[in-house]
Short mmCIF file of C-alpha atoms in Angstrom, two decimals:
data_model
loop_
_atom_site.label_atom_id
_atom_site.label_comp_id
_atom_site.label_asym_id
_atom_site.label_seq_id
_atom_site.Cartn_x
_atom_site.Cartn_y
_atom_site.Cartn_z
CA MET J 159 -1.77 -27.58 12.48
CA VAL J 160 -1.88 -25.38 9.38
CA LYS J 161 0.32 -22.29 9.40
CA ASN J 162 -1.33 -19.09 8.20
CA ASP J 163 1.04 -17.09 6.05
CA PRO J 164 0.92 -13.33 6.60
CA CYS J 165 -1.38 -11.61 4.14
CA TYR J 166 -2.36 -8.12 3.11
CA LYS J 167 -5.72 -6.61 2.39
CA PHE J 168 -6.90 -3.22 1.22
CA ALA J 169 -9.28 -0.86 2.95
CA GLU J 170 -11.96 0.67 0.72
CA LYS J 171 -10.06 3.94 0.19
CA ALA J 172 -6.89 2.04 -0.71
CA GLU J 173 -8.85 0.03 -3.29
CA ARG J 174 -10.02 3.30 -4.87
CA ASP J 175 -6.43 4.58 -4.79
CA LEU J 176 -5.33 1.47 -6.71
CA GLU J 177 -8.10 1.90 -9.28
CA ASP J 178 -6.97 5.49 -9.85
CA ILE J 179 -3.31 4.45 -10.13
CA ILE J 180 -4.15 1.73 -12.66
CA SER J 181 -6.35 4.05 -14.71
CA TYR J 182 -3.75 6.83 -14.77
CA THR J 183 -0.89 4.45 -15.61
CA LEU J 184 -2.89 2.84 -18.42
CA GLN J 185 -3.66 6.25 -19.94
CA GLN J 186 -0.13 7.62 -19.59
CA TRP J 187 2.11 4.61 -20.22
CA GLY J 188 -0.02 1.70 -21.41
CA ALA J 189 -0.96 -1.78 -20.25
CA THR J 190 2.55 -3.21 -20.01
CA GLN J 191 3.69 -0.51 -17.59
CA ALA J 192 0.43 -0.69 -15.61
CA HIS J 193 0.85 -4.46 -15.13
CA ALA J 194 4.50 -4.07 -14.17
CA TYR J 195 3.71 -1.35 -11.63
CA ILE J 196 0.89 -3.32 -10.02
CA ASP J 197 2.98 -6.53 -9.95
CA GLY J 198 5.74 -4.63 -8.15
CA LEU J 199 3.24 -3.06 -5.78
CA GLU J 200 1.78 -6.46 -4.93
CA ALA J 201 5.27 -7.81 -4.21
CA GLN J 202 5.90 -4.82 -1.93
CA ASP J 203 2.57 -5.45 -0.17
CA GLN J 204 3.55 -9.05 0.54
CA LEU J 205 6.99 -7.97 1.75
CA LEU J 206 5.30 -5.66 4.26
CA ALA J 207 2.82 -8.35 5.31
CA ASP J 208 5.77 -10.66 5.99
CA ASN J 209 7.81 -7.88 7.69
CA PRO J 210 5.36 -5.28 9.02
CA ASP J 211 8.00 -3.51 11.11
CA LEU J 212 9.84 -2.32 7.97
CA GLY J 213 7.61 0.74 7.82
CA VAL J 214 8.06 4.10 9.49
CA LYS J 215 5.70 4.82 12.39
CA ARG J 216 3.24 7.59 11.50
CA GLU J 217 1.49 8.00 14.85
CA SER J 218 1.04 11.73 14.18
CA LEU J 219 -1.39 10.79 11.39
CA SER J 220 -3.24 7.92 13.07
CA LYS J 221 -2.65 5.50 15.93
CA GLY J 222 -0.81 2.39 14.76
CA LEU J 223 -0.21 3.73 11.24
CA LEU J 224 3.01 2.95 9.37
CA SER J 225 4.24 3.97 5.93
CA PHE J 226 6.61 2.54 3.35
CA PRO J 227 7.56 3.87 -0.10
CA TYR J 228 6.99 2.13 -3.39
CA GLU J 229 8.37 4.00 -6.41
CA SER J 230 6.34 7.25 -6.60
CA HIS J 231 3.75 6.18 -4.00
CA ILE J 232 3.66 5.74 -0.25
CA LEU J 233 1.81 2.80 1.28
CA TYR J 234 0.05 3.60 4.55
CA TYR J 235 -0.88 0.54 6.58
CA VAL J 236 -1.68 -0.92 9.98
CA LYS J 237 -0.55 -4.22 11.45
CA GLN J 238 -3.10 -7.00 11.89
CA PRO J 239 -2.76 -10.35 13.71
CA HIS J 240 -2.00 -12.18 10.44
CA GLY J 241 -0.54 -9.45 8.21
CA ILE J 242 -1.44 -5.87 7.35
CA THR J 243 -4.30 -3.72 6.11
CA ILE J 244 -3.29 -1.07 3.61
CA VAL J 245 -5.40 2.00 4.33
CA ARG J 246 -4.14 4.33 1.56
CA VAL J 247 -1.77 4.33 -1.41
CA LEU J 248 -0.88 7.98 -1.97
CA HIS J 249 1.41 9.66 -4.46
CA GLN J 250 4.55 10.92 -2.74
CA ASN J 251 3.54 14.53 -3.50
CA MET J 252 0.17 14.20 -1.73
CA ASP J 253 -0.19 15.56 1.80
CA PRO J 254 -1.10 12.58 3.99
CA MET J 255 -2.60 14.92 6.62
CA LYS J 256 -5.36 15.71 4.10
CA HIS J 257 -5.96 12.13 2.96
CA ILE J 258 -5.56 9.83 5.96
#
């Protein structure tokens, strides 16, 4: 039997969030910083896929939603049978009530 490692995937809005983060970081700090930030974010995503209960429950925003910080952003995600789905990646200053 083959073991399925936990994985993460991005909802459509989270993919757009990532595109915006990459674009902004490239413009402000350049390619090296953009790559470093995304590499760190991907490592954080895998950490959460492996340990989905690390996040804080955010039931007031949406049923089953959890959040976890990464540098200046907050990852909002839901557990799945074999990992997590990241629904949004919002800057820490953004109001999640308006964007979730």
